[in-house]
Amino acid sequence: MAAMPSLYRRVLPSPPAVDFSSPEGKRLFAEALAAGTMEGFFSLVSCFQTQSEPAFCGLASLAVVLNALAIDPGRRWKGPWRWFDESMLDCCEPLDKVKAQGITFGKVACLAHCSGAKVQSFRANRVTIHDLRRHLIRCASSQDCHLIASYHRKPFKQTGTGHFSPIGGYHAGQDMALILDVARFKYPPHWVPLSLLWEAMNTTDESTGLLRGFMLISRHTAAPSSLFTVSCRDESWKSMAKYCTEYLPNLLKAEGLDNVPTLLSRLIDSLPANAGALIKWVVEVRRKEEGGPSLSKEEKERLSLKESVLQHVRDTKLFTIVHDLQCANIQCCNCSSSSDEDSITRIAAAVCCQGAAMLSGNLAASDGFCCRETCFKCIQANGDGPKTVISGSVVSEGNEQGVDMLLPMSPRSTSSCNSNLSNNIMKYPSSVDVVTVLLLALHPSTWLGIKDERLKAEFQTLVSTDNLPDVLKREILHLRRQLCYLKSCKEEEYEDPVPPSP
């Protein structure tokens, strides 16, 4: 078998680029540092990494920026450590596909959002070089925002085509940007004229037919979600998108819709079978502790917040109507064969598998886990009321690990807490909760097609976020932004993710 030819780096074409480690590159760095436009460089270089695959430039750039912003991925990388790695950025596009084909601008932006970052993205046809310069100066002058550029290498006389890299700094006097090239095996970090970087961004990605551009990545000022989140991995978005764009407009114009229960009944009955999979509920998962099930202060606070969100959902008038409709359907169909305990047991087993995958650092592999058994324990959370711990024994590839799933719980009475589920009300999201949240999260413009003006006004009041408690309102608006992100990402039309005002 013939040996494959190999390369050790390329010679950086200079000009137009200036090698970062050259005397000229050092001078540019020193002057930009003195001018205050190298502040973002230090957090980036502290977390810098080389892309591990030739096509992983987008994943590597994003991992560097997420770690530089100190965003907690919420799941394990290796050992006990939580840290962003390319292998963990797999929710919007399978890693095997990225390895073979690379990743598009929209998918990188979507990944950043799913990883907990705040994202603003700009394709070259929507902004000017002056906008690029303004945003770059902002990012280069602070450590709380970083810019990732999507560009073609040709304007720099470099080999290759489309590429992603973080921008590490800016020299105002020479109007040059510092590209921290994640393909360090190929080219070192280098300064380039901003006009050339703009030209390189203003090129078409042949895989999408859309222009490249840049994105700003920063931290959210608050946790974006506490209990509910949109599943980017689940393909139910396709059927829901078709439902909202094709079926729903015709349904809203149908005759005989003269009251809210009738409208909701038709909406719910016509939902795609997998619609509920689009909205996932987030649990607290941890390895089973040897020393007992005591909860940390952080765990108790998160559980309390989840319980608050869930209770607010159930306090809405929309939930009451959806619940009554579901109960009527169950009584009509006489299909109450499974008990609540059976339901929560199945849910517990599934979520324990997801938790084990999360703890292993590979959420994509949850299908390869099997939960042998689950057991329910009610504990007193150090004066914070009773909490439920659902423990599971999860097996994968012959290895077994214990997983605890933590749920809020409210007892029926003030009697002592025990593990008998019949004596307690389990507070976990049901299908009614998910449907209620999904209807609230759909954009208000969805309901403009209702023909009856009186019914339209009543229904819009029912699904409005205006009078929701702040904690639930934040949750719903976050889900609405996620749905907008997901739609834009899948359609590769990714721009500013914030939905337009109704």
GROMACS .gro file of C-alpha atoms in nm, residues 4 46 85 92 130 134 149 234 244 248 252 311 315 386 405 407 448 464 478 491:
model
   20
    4MET     CA    1  -0.002   0.882   0.195
   46SER     CA    2  -0.596   3.088   2.766
   85ASP     CA    3  -1.476   2.010   2.358
   92CYS     CA    4  -2.740   2.051   1.569
  130HIS     CA    5  -1.818   4.971   0.917
  134ARG     CA    6  -1.758   4.859   1.519
  149ALA     CA    7  -1.543   3.498   1.149
  234ASP     CA    8  -3.536   1.577   1.771
  244CYS     CA    9  -4.784   2.564   1.171
  248LEU     CA   10  -5.287   2.547   1.112
  252LEU     CA   11  -5.807   2.854   1.207
  311GLN     CA   12  -4.674   2.543   3.931
  315ASP     CA   13  -5.201   2.802   3.735
  386PRO     CA   14  -3.961   1.704   5.084
  405MET     CA   15  -3.276   1.206   3.907
  407LEU     CA   16  -3.755   1.604   4.118
  448LEU     CA   17  -5.383   3.608   1.353
  464SER     CA   18  -5.040   3.601   2.591
  478HIS     CA   19  -3.667   3.170   2.585
  491GLU     CA   20  -3.344   2.650   0.688
   0.00000   0.00000   0.00000
